[in-house]
Tab-separated table of C-alpha atoms and ligand atoms in Angstrom:
chain	number	residue	atom	x	y	z
A	27	MET	CA	-12.073	-1.671	27.189
A	28	ASN	CA	-13.720	-4.084	24.838
A	29	LYS	CA	-11.424	-7.088	24.550
A	30	GLY	CA	-12.049	-7.418	20.837
A	31	VAL	CA	-10.695	-3.970	20.103
A	32	PHE	CA	-7.081	-4.143	19.214
A	33	ILE	CA	-4.678	-2.774	16.728
A	34	LYS	CA	-3.150	-5.685	14.901
A	35	ARG	CA	-0.989	-4.251	12.235
A	36	ILE	CA	0.372	-0.818	11.605
A	37	ALA	CA	2.306	-0.146	8.469
A	38	VAL	CA	3.859	3.242	8.145
A	39	VAL	CA	5.345	4.453	4.929
A	40	VAL	CA	7.502	7.461	5.425
A	41	CYS	CA	9.003	9.189	2.457
A	42	GLY	CA	12.685	9.713	3.040
A	43	LEU	CA	13.560	6.091	3.745
A	44	PHE	CA	14.105	5.281	0.120
A	45	LEU	CA	15.928	7.094	-2.650
A	46	VAL	CA	16.291	10.817	-2.438
A	47	CYS	CA	12.976	12.254	-1.445
A	48	ALA	CA	14.259	13.871	1.730
A	49	GLY	CA	13.850	17.590	1.458
A	50	GLN	CA	11.160	17.427	-1.204
A	51	LEU	CA	7.918	19.178	-0.367
A	52	SER	CA	5.937	16.282	-1.731
A	53	ALA	CA	6.875	13.992	1.115
A	54	GLY	CA	3.821	12.653	2.909
A	55	GLN	CA	3.068	10.087	5.551
A	56	LYS	CA	0.555	7.326	5.571
A	57	SER	CA	-0.542	4.590	7.916
A	58	HIS	CA	-2.901	1.679	7.637
A	59	THR	CA	-4.381	0.114	10.770
A	60	VAL	CA	-6.424	-3.067	10.794
A	61	PHE	CA	-8.860	-3.712	13.634
A	62	PHE	CA	-10.447	-7.138	14.247
A	63	GLU	CA	-8.114	-8.766	11.720
A	64	GLY	CA	-9.374	-12.109	10.499
A	65	GLU	CA	-12.898	-11.475	11.757
A	66	GLU	CA	-15.763	-11.017	9.352
A	67	ASN	CA	-16.060	-7.373	10.308
A	68	GLU	CA	-12.365	-6.548	9.770
A	69	LEU	CA	-12.001	-2.776	9.915
A	70	HIS	CA	-9.399	-0.857	7.918
A	71	VAL	CA	-8.405	2.667	8.872
A	72	TYR	CA	-6.126	4.801	6.705
A	73	ARG	CA	-4.480	7.920	8.017
A	74	ILE	CA	-2.886	10.300	5.593
A	75	LYS	CA	-0.808	13.140	6.891
A	76	GLY	CA	0.138	16.049	4.669
A	77	THR	CA	3.553	17.645	4.537
A	78	ILE	CA	2.109	20.922	5.785
A	79	PRO	CA	0.007	20.715	8.958
A	80	GLY	CA	-3.685	21.475	8.687
A	81	LYS	CA	-7.183	20.273	9.453
A	82	THR	CA	-8.182	16.600	9.710
A	83	LEU	CA	-11.181	15.354	7.745
A	84	LEU	CA	-12.693	11.968	8.629
A	85	ILE	CA	-14.424	10.105	5.794
A	86	ILE	CA	-16.551	7.076	6.690
A	87	GLY	CA	-18.174	4.909	4.026
A	88	GLY	CA	-20.235	1.750	4.216
A	89	ILE	CA	-21.731	2.121	7.687
A	90	GLN	CA	-24.766	0.543	6.010
A	91	GLY	CA	-23.757	-2.195	3.602
A	92	ASP	CA	-26.195	-1.630	0.742
A	93	GLU	CA	-24.940	1.883	-0.093
A	94	PRO	CA	-21.955	1.343	-2.436
A	95	GLY	CA	-21.946	4.923	-3.757
A	96	GLY	CA	-20.434	5.966	-0.437
A	97	PHE	CA	-17.919	3.221	0.269
A	98	LEU	CA	-16.641	3.011	-3.301
A	99	ALA	CA	-15.997	6.771	-3.261
A	100	ALA	CA	-14.222	6.568	0.117
A	101	ASP	CA	-11.973	3.868	-1.332
A	102	PHE	CA	-10.227	6.337	-3.637
A	103	TYR	CA	-9.190	8.538	-0.714
A	104	ALA	CA	-7.512	5.667	1.122
A	105	ASP	CA	-4.743	5.890	-1.489
A	106	PHE	CA	-4.426	9.691	-1.402
A	107	LEU	CA	-1.344	11.612	-0.453
A	108	LEU	CA	-1.580	15.173	0.796
A	109	GLU	CA	0.360	18.408	0.527
A	110	LYS	CA	-1.539	19.976	3.410
A	111	GLY	CA	-3.906	18.800	6.142
A	112	ASN	CA	-4.885	15.266	7.032
A	113	LEU	CA	-7.403	12.602	6.145
A	114	ILE	CA	-8.667	9.655	8.140
A	115	VAL	CA	-10.447	7.259	5.811
A	116	VAL	CA	-12.607	4.309	6.847
A	117	PRO	CA	-13.849	3.051	3.497
A	118	ARG	CA	-15.919	0.169	4.874
A	119	ALA	CA	-17.169	0.722	8.399
A	120	ASN	CA	-19.558	-2.214	8.293
A	121	PHE	CA	-17.872	-4.882	6.187
A	122	SER	CA	-20.150	-7.688	7.404
A	123	SER	CA	-23.152	-5.840	5.995
A	124	ILE	CA	-21.296	-4.969	2.768
A	125	VAL	CA	-20.521	-8.597	1.930
A	126	ARG	CA	-24.238	-9.346	2.445
A	127	ASN	CA	-25.308	-6.251	0.475
A	128	GLU	CA	-27.689	-5.465	3.329
A	129	ARG	CA	-28.257	-2.337	5.391
A	130	GLN	CA	-27.529	-4.075	8.675
A	131	VAL	CA	-26.634	-7.403	10.272
A	132	ASN	CA	-27.640	-7.370	13.967
A	133	GLN	CA	-28.617	-3.729	14.296
A	134	ASP	CA	-28.373	-0.524	12.241
A	135	MET	CA	-24.788	0.536	12.950
A	136	ASN	CA	-25.713	4.181	12.456
A	137	ARG	CA	-28.160	3.990	15.376
A	138	LYS	CA	-25.635	2.829	17.944
A	139	PHE	CA	-23.807	6.028	18.808
A	140	LEU	CA	-25.988	6.956	21.808
A	141	ASP	CA	-26.282	4.871	24.979
A	142	ASP	CA	-26.459	1.578	23.192
A	143	ASN	CA	-25.341	-1.350	25.306
A	144	ILE	CA	-26.247	-4.253	23.075
A	145	SER	CA	-22.946	-6.068	22.719
A	146	ASN	CA	-22.207	-7.222	19.196
A	147	TYR	CA	-19.609	-6.563	16.523
A	148	GLU	CA	-21.393	-3.335	15.572
A	149	MET	CA	-20.715	-2.049	19.086
A	150	LYS	CA	-16.997	-2.849	18.774
A	151	VAL	CA	-16.744	-1.024	15.466
A	152	VAL	CA	-18.713	1.987	16.751
A	153	LYS	CA	-16.311	2.243	19.680
A	154	VAL	CA	-13.420	2.653	17.231
A	155	LEU	CA	-15.371	5.094	15.048
A	156	LYS	CA	-16.265	7.265	18.046
A	157	LYS	CA	-12.573	7.725	18.825
A	158	LEU	CA	-11.792	8.624	15.237
A	159	ILE	CA	-14.613	11.169	15.144
A	160	CYS	CA	-13.317	12.981	18.218
A	161	GLU	CA	-9.790	13.012	16.719
A	162	SER	CA	-11.014	14.908	13.665
A	163	ASP	CA	-11.921	18.492	12.790
A	164	CYS	CA	-14.710	17.545	10.422
A	165	PHE	CA	-16.605	14.359	9.606
A	166	LEU	CA	-18.395	13.096	6.481
A	167	ASN	CA	-20.665	10.070	6.666
A	168	LEU	CA	-21.256	8.794	3.120
A	169	HIS	CA	-24.647	7.293	2.341
A	170	GLU	CA	-27.191	6.531	-0.333
A	171	GLY	CA	-30.709	7.765	0.419
A	172	SER	CA	-34.085	6.739	-0.880
A	173	GLY	CA	-36.027	9.225	-3.030
A	174	ILE	CA	-34.912	12.813	-3.446
A	175	TYR	CA	-35.004	15.380	-0.667
A	176	SER	CA	-37.064	18.523	-1.215
A	177	ASP	CA	-38.013	21.119	1.414
A	178	LYS	CA	-41.551	21.110	-0.030
A	179	TRP	CA	-43.820	18.101	-0.607
A	180	ILE	CA	-43.821	17.428	-4.364
A	181	SER	CA	-44.482	13.722	-4.619
A	182	GLN	CA	-44.083	10.448	-2.811
A	183	GLU	CA	-40.518	10.234	-4.078
A	184	ARG	CA	-39.613	13.902	-3.613
A	185	ASN	CA	-40.428	15.450	-0.251
A	186	PRO	CA	-38.969	16.603	3.113
A	187	LYS	CA	-38.845	13.046	4.479
A	188	ARG	CA	-36.624	11.761	1.677
A	189	PHE	CA	-32.825	11.754	1.905
A	190	GLY	CA	-31.368	11.426	-1.615
A	191	GLN	CA	-29.336	14.255	-3.205
A	192	SER	CA	-28.843	16.168	0.020
A	193	ILE	CA	-26.225	17.185	2.512
A	194	ILE	CA	-27.621	16.651	5.973
A	195	THR	CA	-26.732	18.477	9.165
A	196	ASP	CA	-28.132	18.090	12.654
A	197	ASP	CA	-28.538	21.842	13.091
A	198	LEU	CA	-27.835	25.169	11.374
A	199	ILE	CA	-24.853	25.971	13.553
A	200	LEU	CA	-22.428	24.210	15.866
A	201	ASP	CA	-21.628	26.039	19.077
A	202	LYS	CA	-18.345	24.713	20.392
A	203	GLY	CA	-19.373	25.915	23.816
A	204	ASP	CA	-16.823	28.644	24.472
A	205	LEU	CA	-18.901	31.426	22.807
A	206	THR	CA	-15.946	32.469	20.677
A	207	GLN	CA	-16.415	29.723	18.179
A	208	VAL	CA	-19.651	29.145	16.364
A	209	ILE	CA	-19.416	27.100	13.189
A	210	ASP	CA	-21.957	27.816	10.479
A	211	LEU	CA	-22.901	24.313	9.303
A	212	GLU	CA	-25.471	25.599	6.833
A	213	LYS	CA	-22.919	27.851	5.167
A	214	MET	CA	-20.350	25.048	4.892
A	215	ALA	CA	-22.914	22.628	3.430
A	216	LYS	CA	-24.270	25.211	0.978
A	217	GLN	CA	-20.781	26.115	-0.239
A	218	VAL	CA	-20.147	22.478	-1.046
A	219	ILE	CA	-23.612	21.986	-2.571
A	220	GLN	CA	-22.860	24.849	-4.945
A	221	LYS	CA	-19.649	23.101	-6.026
A	222	ILE	CA	-21.453	19.770	-6.516
A	223	ASN	CA	-24.335	21.269	-8.495
A	224	LYS	CA	-21.913	22.917	-10.922
A	225	ARG	CA	-21.004	19.381	-11.995
A	226	ILE	CA	-24.553	17.986	-12.199
A	227	LEU	CA	-26.224	18.449	-15.587
A	228	ASP	CA	-29.776	17.425	-14.693
A	229	LYS	CA	-31.378	20.098	-12.473
A	230	ASP	CA	-33.773	17.507	-11.050
A	231	ASN	CA	-30.768	15.847	-9.453
A	232	TYR	CA	-29.330	18.924	-7.789
A	233	PHE	CA	-28.206	18.562	-4.178
A	234	HIS	CA	-30.083	20.419	-1.440
A	235	PHE	CA	-29.349	21.412	2.109
A	236	ASN	CA	-31.231	19.200	4.556
A	237	ASN	CA	-31.266	20.293	8.193
A	238	HIS	CA	-32.643	17.480	10.345
A	239	ARG	CA	-32.877	19.757	13.416
A	240	THR	CA	-32.182	16.512	15.213
A	241	SER	CA	-32.478	17.719	18.807
A	242	SER	CA	-35.570	19.912	18.264
A	243	PRO	CA	-38.709	18.591	19.949
A	244	ASP	CA	-40.585	18.677	16.635
A	245	SER	CA	-37.848	17.093	14.520
A	246	ILE	CA	-39.127	14.479	12.078
A	247	HIS	CA	-35.760	12.699	12.315
A	248	LYS	CA	-35.471	11.919	16.034
A	249	GLU	CA	-33.864	8.561	15.255
A	250	GLN	CA	-30.821	10.568	14.159
A	251	LEU	CA	-30.047	11.277	17.837
A	252	LYS	CA	-28.357	7.859	17.743
A	253	SER	CA	-26.392	8.542	14.554
A	254	ALA	CA	-22.671	9.078	13.997
A	255	THR	CA	-23.054	12.674	12.822
A	256	TYR	CA	-25.094	13.613	15.882
A	257	TYR	CA	-22.411	12.046	18.091
A	258	ALA	CA	-19.853	14.220	16.265
A	259	TYR	CA	-22.028	17.299	16.727
A	260	GLN	CA	-23.053	16.709	20.325
A	261	VAL	CA	-20.073	14.940	21.928
A	262	CYS	CA	-16.991	15.762	19.829
A	263	LYS	CA	-18.283	19.202	18.862
A	264	ILE	CA	-17.080	18.999	15.293
A	265	PRO	CA	-18.951	19.849	12.093
A	266	ALA	CA	-20.432	16.652	10.666
A	267	PHE	CA	-22.366	16.027	7.478
A	268	GLY	CA	-24.330	13.171	6.019
A	269	ILE	CA	-23.754	12.987	2.269
A	270	GLU	CA	-26.673	11.294	0.551
A	271	SER	CA	-26.716	10.376	-3.100
A	272	ALA	CA	-30.026	9.055	-4.445
A	273	LYS	CA	-30.143	5.257	-4.457
A	274	SER	CA	-31.951	5.227	-7.807
A	275	LEU	CA	-29.069	6.847	-9.751
A	276	PRO	CA	-26.497	4.783	-11.687
A	277	LEU	CA	-23.600	3.670	-9.485
A	278	GLU	CA	-20.943	5.730	-11.248
A	279	LYS	CA	-23.005	8.916	-10.817
A	280	LYS	CA	-23.426	8.225	-7.117
A	281	VAL	CA	-19.697	7.645	-6.650
A	282	ARG	CA	-18.870	10.824	-8.573
A	283	GLN	CA	-21.263	12.924	-6.515
A	284	HIS	CA	-19.647	11.680	-3.315
A	285	ILE	CA	-16.272	12.551	-4.756
A	286	TYR	CA	-17.479	16.088	-5.599
A	287	ALA	CA	-18.732	16.403	-2.024
A	288	ILE	CA	-15.489	15.143	-0.442
A	289	ASN	CA	-13.388	17.372	-2.705
A	290	GLY	CA	-15.642	20.308	-1.841
A	291	PHE	CA	-15.171	19.830	1.892
A	292	MET	CA	-11.434	19.310	1.461
A	293	GLU	CA	-11.303	22.619	-0.398
A	294	ILE	CA	-13.129	24.620	2.261
A	295	LEU	CA	-11.019	22.983	4.994
A	296	ASP	CA	-7.860	23.838	2.998
A	297	ILE	CA	-6.790	20.189	2.770
A	298	ILE	CA	-4.674	19.990	-0.375
A	299	PRO	CA	-4.002	16.712	-2.199
A	300	GLN	CA	-0.832	15.815	-4.024
A	301	THR	CA	-1.623	15.490	-7.718
A	302	PRO	CA	-0.292	12.961	-8.473
A	303	GLY	CA	0.710	11.482	-5.137
A	304	ILE	CA	4.379	10.565	-4.877
A	305	ASN	CA	5.184	7.488	-2.834
A	306	LEU	CA	8.749	6.227	-3.187
A	307	LYS	CA	8.457	3.307	-0.823
A	308	LYS	CA	11.235	0.749	-0.844
A	309	PRO	CA	10.558	-1.883	-3.526
A	310	GLU	CA	9.902	-5.351	-2.077
A	311	MET	CA	9.089	-8.420	-4.097
A	312	GLU	CA	6.426	-10.686	-2.593
A	313	TYR	CA	6.488	-13.645	-4.940
A	314	MET	CA	7.171	-14.828	-8.470
A	315	ILE	CA	4.820	-16.782	-10.692
A	316	ILE	CA	6.829	-19.494	-12.405
A	317	SER	CA	6.114	-22.537	-14.532
A	318	VAL	CA	8.383	-25.540	-15.100
A	319	ASN	CA	8.166	-27.374	-18.439
A	320	ASP	CA	5.019	-25.416	-19.291
A	321	SER	CA	3.182	-26.550	-16.143
A	322	ILE	CA	0.380	-24.506	-14.618
A	323	PRO	CA	2.228	-21.497	-13.151
A	324	PHE	CA	2.692	-21.501	-9.396
A	325	VAL	CA	3.712	-19.066	-6.737
A	326	ILE	CA	7.179	-19.063	-5.165
A	327	GLY	CA	7.748	-16.665	-2.308
A	328	LYS	CA	10.754	-14.468	-1.676
A	329	MET	CA	13.847	-16.478	-0.593
A	330	GLN	CA	12.170	-19.819	-1.303
A	331	HIS	CA	13.758	-22.620	-3.303
A	332	LEU	CA	12.302	-24.255	-6.381
A	333	ASN	CA	13.415	-27.836	-7.143
A	334	VAL	CA	13.944	-28.754	-10.789
A	335	ASN	CA	15.658	-31.458	-12.847
A	336	LYS	CA	18.679	-30.703	-14.950
A	337	GLY	CA	17.413	-29.665	-18.377
A	338	ASP	CA	13.992	-28.448	-17.203
A	339	VAL	CA	12.611	-25.308	-18.800
A	340	ILE	CA	11.511	-22.553	-16.458
A	341	GLN	CA	9.553	-19.453	-17.298
A	342	VAL	CA	8.865	-16.522	-14.988
A	343	HIS	CA	5.424	-15.197	-15.891
A	344	ASP	CA	5.128	-12.381	-13.420
A	345	VAL	CA	6.477	-10.774	-10.285
A	346	VAL	CA	4.211	-9.541	-7.525
A	347	ALA	CA	5.696	-6.692	-5.532
A	348	ASN	CA	4.582	-3.550	-3.749
A	349	TYR	CA	4.726	-1.878	-7.166
A	350	GLU	CA	2.843	-2.838	-10.304
A	351	ARG	CA	5.106	-1.317	-12.913
A	352	GLY	CA	8.847	-1.357	-13.617
A	353	LEU	CA	9.270	-5.018	-12.644
A	354	SER	CA	11.686	-7.439	-14.288
A	355	VAL	CA	13.664	-10.562	-13.428
A	356	ASP	CA	17.199	-11.693	-14.125
A	357	VAL	CA	17.843	-15.427	-14.126
A	358	ILE	CA	21.475	-15.229	-13.097
A	359	GLY	CA	23.872	-16.704	-15.626
A	360	LEU	CA	21.126	-17.367	-18.172
A	361	GLY	CA	19.190	-15.480	-20.806
A	362	ASN	CA	19.714	-11.795	-21.084
A	363	GLN	CA	21.635	-9.993	-18.366
A	364	PHE	CA	18.885	-7.493	-17.681
A	365	ASN	CA	15.441	-8.872	-18.373
A	366	ASP	CA	14.403	-12.521	-18.530
A	367	MET	CA	10.708	-12.039	-17.860
A	368	LYS	CA	8.574	-14.542	-19.798
A	369	LYS	CA	11.639	-16.160	-21.420
A	370	ARG	CA	11.732	-19.957	-21.552
A	371	LEU	CA	15.139	-20.895	-20.170
A	372	VAL	CA	16.784	-24.318	-19.853
A	373	ILE	CA	18.229	-24.891	-16.386
A	374	ASN	CA	21.462	-26.888	-16.361
A	375	LYS	CA	22.824	-25.697	-13.023
A	376	SER	CA	21.436	-24.247	-9.814
A	377	THR	CA	20.841	-20.533	-10.023
A	378	ARG	CA	18.964	-17.635	-8.508
A	379	ILE	CA	16.256	-15.463	-10.008
A	380	GLU	CA	16.545	-11.852	-9.023
A	381	ALA	CA	13.569	-9.508	-9.160
A	382	LYS	CA	14.078	-5.838	-9.864
A	383	LYS	CA	11.921	-2.753	-9.758
A	384	ASP	CA	13.533	-0.586	-12.405
A	385	PHE	CA	17.218	-0.893	-11.461
A	386	TYR	CA	16.554	-1.659	-7.796
A	387	LYS	CA	16.954	-5.285	-6.672
A	388	CYS	CA	13.981	-6.275	-4.588
A	389	GLY	CA	14.026	-10.026	-3.958
A	390	SER	CA	15.217	-13.480	-4.979
A	391	VAL	CA	14.005	-17.002	-5.603
A	392	PHE	CA	16.468	-19.917	-5.763
A	393	VAL	CA	16.385	-22.633	-8.395
A	394	ASP	CA	18.040	-25.878	-7.234
A	395	ILE	CA	18.938	-28.827	-9.456
A	396	LYS	CA	17.906	-32.000	-7.618
A	397	GLU	CA	19.608	-35.354	-7.876
A	398	GLY	CA	17.223	-37.983	-9.211
A	399	GLN	CA	13.972	-37.293	-10.957
A	400	VAL	CA	11.726	-34.568	-9.571
A	401	GLY	CA	8.083	-35.134	-10.453
A	402	VAL	CA	5.794	-32.233	-11.323
A	403	ALA	CA	4.214	-32.373	-7.878
A	404	SER	CA	7.594	-31.783	-6.244
A	405	TYR	CA	8.294	-28.504	-8.016
A	406	ILE	CA	5.905	-26.760	-5.768
A	407	LYS	CA	7.427	-28.284	-2.658
A	408	VAL	CA	9.459	-25.199	-2.246
A	409	LYS	CA	11.565	-24.872	0.844
A	410	GLU	CA	12.600	-21.884	2.857
A	411	ALA	CA	16.201	-20.769	2.710
A	412	VAL	CA	18.265	-22.294	5.514
A	413	ALA	CA	19.091	-19.683	8.097
A	414	SER	CA	22.815	-19.166	8.312
A	415	ASN	CA	25.102	-16.351	9.232
A	416	VAL	CA	27.890	-17.657	7.067
A	417	LEU	CA	28.561	-15.725	3.917
A	418	GLN	CA	30.184	-17.603	1.061
A	419	TYR	CA	31.254	-16.695	-2.424
A	420	LYS	CA	30.298	-18.574	-5.538
A	421	LEU	CA	33.086	-18.003	-8.059
A	422	LYS	CA	33.949	-19.288	-11.471
A	423	VAL	CA	37.661	-19.521	-12.214
A	424	ASN	CA	38.318	-20.404	-15.878
A	425	GLY	CA	34.718	-21.602	-16.060
A	426	LYS	CA	35.045	-23.900	-13.045
A	427	LEU	CA	32.748	-23.443	-10.061
A	428	LYS	CA	34.317	-22.717	-6.671
A	429	ILE	CA	32.568	-22.043	-3.370
A	430	VAL	CA	34.834	-20.176	-0.959
A	431	ALA	CA	34.437	-18.913	2.573
A	432	ASN	CA	34.289	-15.291	3.617
A	433	TYR	CA	37.571	-13.569	4.606
A	434	THR	CA	39.786	-16.145	2.862
A	435	HIS	CA	42.320	-15.898	0.053
A	436	VAL	CA	41.771	-17.248	-3.450
A	437	GLN	CA	44.824	-17.874	-5.609
A	438	ILE	CA	44.491	-17.381	-9.325
A	439	ASN	CA	47.056	-17.078	-12.074
A	440	GLN	CA	47.720	-14.115	-14.284
A	441	GLY	CA	45.637	-14.783	-17.399
A	442	ASP	CA	42.814	-16.634	-15.607
A	443	THR	CA	39.217	-15.527	-15.963
A	444	LEU	CA	37.129	-14.918	-12.887
A	445	ILE	CA	33.392	-14.412	-12.492
A	446	ILE	CA	31.802	-13.618	-9.143
A	447	GLU	CA	28.625	-15.581	-9.723
A	448	ASP	CA	26.953	-14.717	-6.446
A	449	VAL	CA	27.221	-14.560	-2.699
A	450	LEU	CA	25.508	-17.280	-0.704
A	451	SER	CA	23.733	-16.381	2.480
A	452	GLY	CA	20.819	-18.299	3.899
A	453	LYS	CA	19.657	-15.422	6.010
A	454	THR	CA	19.748	-12.400	3.775
A	455	ASP	CA	18.499	-12.085	0.254
A	456	PRO	CA	21.630	-12.008	-1.960
A	457	SER	CA	20.111	-9.134	-3.909
A	458	LYS	CA	20.489	-6.940	-0.830
A	459	PHE	CA	24.285	-7.100	-0.924
A	460	ILE	CA	26.657	-5.085	-3.039
A	461	VAL	CA	29.620	-7.196	-4.109
A	462	ASN	CA	32.408	-4.957	-5.332
A	463	PHE	CA	35.723	-6.094	-6.808
A	464	LYS	CA	37.918	-3.135	-5.885
A	465	GLY	CA	39.841	-2.124	-8.979
A	466	PHE	CA	37.361	-3.554	-11.472
A	467	VAL	CA	34.451	-1.731	-13.073
A	468	GLY	CA	31.740	-4.117	-14.214
A	469	ASN	CA	29.391	-1.610	-15.703
A	470	SER	CA	30.968	1.744	-16.502
A	471	SER	CA	27.635	3.362	-17.359
A	472	ASN	CA	26.166	2.556	-13.952
A	473	ASN	CA	28.917	2.250	-11.416
A	474	SER	CA	26.891	1.037	-8.451
A	475	GLY	CA	29.938	-1.014	-7.433
A	476	GLU	CA	28.093	-4.232	-8.142
A	477	ASP	CA	30.387	-6.673	-9.964
A	478	ARG	CA	28.526	-9.982	-9.827
A	479	GLY	CA	28.137	-11.680	-13.198
A	480	TYR	CA	30.891	-9.847	-15.071
A	481	LEU	CA	33.802	-11.636	-16.718
A	482	ILE	CA	37.054	-10.465	-15.156
A	483	ASP	CA	39.722	-11.438	-17.675
A	484	THR	CA	43.131	-10.993	-16.071
A	485	SER	CA	44.857	-11.509	-19.416
A	486	LYS	CA	43.469	-8.134	-20.397
A	487	ASP	CA	44.180	-4.820	-18.793
A	488	VAL	CA	40.914	-4.657	-16.808
A	489	LEU	CA	42.246	-4.244	-13.273
A	490	MET	CA	43.399	-0.944	-11.865
A	491	SER	CA	46.567	-1.669	-9.944
A	492	ARG	CA	46.201	1.425	-7.795
A	493	TYR	CA	43.486	-0.494	-5.918
A	494	SER	CA	45.820	-3.420	-5.200
A	495	MET	CA	47.994	-3.777	-2.109
A	496	LYS	CA	51.066	-1.579	-2.370
A	497	LYS	CA	49.714	-0.821	-5.861
A	498	LYS	CA	51.645	-3.783	-7.198
A	499	GLY	CA	48.763	-5.321	-9.138
A	500	ARG	CA	48.984	-8.640	-7.270
A	501	HIS	CA	46.703	-8.556	-4.261
A	502	TYR	CA	43.123	-7.352	-4.745
A	503	TYR	CA	39.999	-7.812	-2.667
A	504	ILE	CA	36.252	-8.110	-3.117
A	505	LEU	CA	34.265	-6.055	-0.643
A	506	THR	CA	30.737	-7.097	0.269
A	507	THR	CA	28.456	-4.574	1.916
A	508	LEU	CA	24.925	-4.698	3.241
A	509	ASN	CA	23.162	-1.382	3.715
A	510	GLY	CA	26.499	0.361	3.331
A	511	LYS	CA	28.299	-1.692	6.020
A	512	GLU	CA	31.060	-4.218	5.410
A	513	VAL	CA	29.890	-7.799	5.898
A	514	GLY	CA	32.631	-9.611	4.037
A	515	LYS	CA	35.846	-9.601	2.086
A	516	LEU	CA	37.476	-12.062	-0.232
A	517	PHE	CA	41.150	-11.657	-1.112
A	518	ILE	CA	42.202	-12.392	-4.669
A	519	ASP	CA	45.895	-13.117	-5.073
A	520	ILE	CA	47.151	-13.117	-8.649
A	521	GLN	CA	50.268	-15.169	-9.282
A	522	SER	CA	52.335	-14.736	-12.373
B	30	ZN	ZN1	-27.268	5.218	4.856
């Protein structure tokens, strides 16, 4: 085992964890694995699994760094979701060569699949790719080729030695070895070529079938014995195709032709994409971009604290989350109750800024008033929330702030006003809790149970006494839950 080969990070998004997608046919699975993280040749592998089982197609782009038509096309499939079948996508097999815009760094990576013992990063990557190839049912290696392939010699730029505008195989057929299964590579390639050519307007740019006859003694492409497709053909015994768009074409044309080719192979392998893909992952804020007194905006991470002076003006410019759309912020106790994005708000007391994706709370940043003058440089000295298991309640009784401990009693008088400003917890983002005053409905149009921020005026008939102890309208409680489980209670005793 090569010591450099390791799986650093695996993120799996499974539909069904969030909202109500369980039971829907559109549910798909996806994983993203990073090999050699932090190294120049970092390798990203995306696996997409359809709801209905089926064949697995491997798409590799960028094995040679100066062929963007291939790796830019592969990129789009990394974000696919599937109804049926599976994809493994390696958009940039040779990232070190891509950042240099060169075919190779130490060696041609596509000539290292046969008995090559020269130890370098290319070898480590090829080791990973070999495994992926043998895991798959079909393999596409996306390239750009010089000139245009033609089975007859027409010109220097258009002849049997050229690669551009062709689908390459190593042979006409693939014999899996058990006599029962012979795969017609020529037929597969020609079916796809027909689909591609329907979309190409200029006949001179039509795709052609290009059989390298790699293992034949008289092959003019013997170097291909060391290629990835030949490894797929010879060792893994799967159909493998080199897709070559002509280098001389405009980039967008090259990318489109690769996309036609990939879609064509997906179609004949009965791999069906979701259109559009549905991915209801749990919303998570990463950071907010905030300015203080019109400073250059800076980044404050989830659960971090921002220090300001009393009277400073803050403005949230943007929220960065695992979604791009549907994002808003609520500066608690200030501005509008639902959306304070881009508003300039004067801070006179410590507060919290809550990020939401649509109606779903997805992260907080704390704003703390500091004693003494905080200079501009200190704003960005944000601190992490202090870890603490202790849950506390931040209440306002008749406009006066009160911090009270969990599972205690708070005495108020009939006629007092009460606002549950927030819960305080150093460990868990306050937006994750639901704080529910039993017997009070904060928002009747959306009864999520969440009652923070609402004015509870006991002089008015806003409490439902059937929720009080012995239904006497005297002893109520606030229930705090986290992921549906009780984590706290605060007892509110109303005295007449
Ligand atoms: Zn190439």
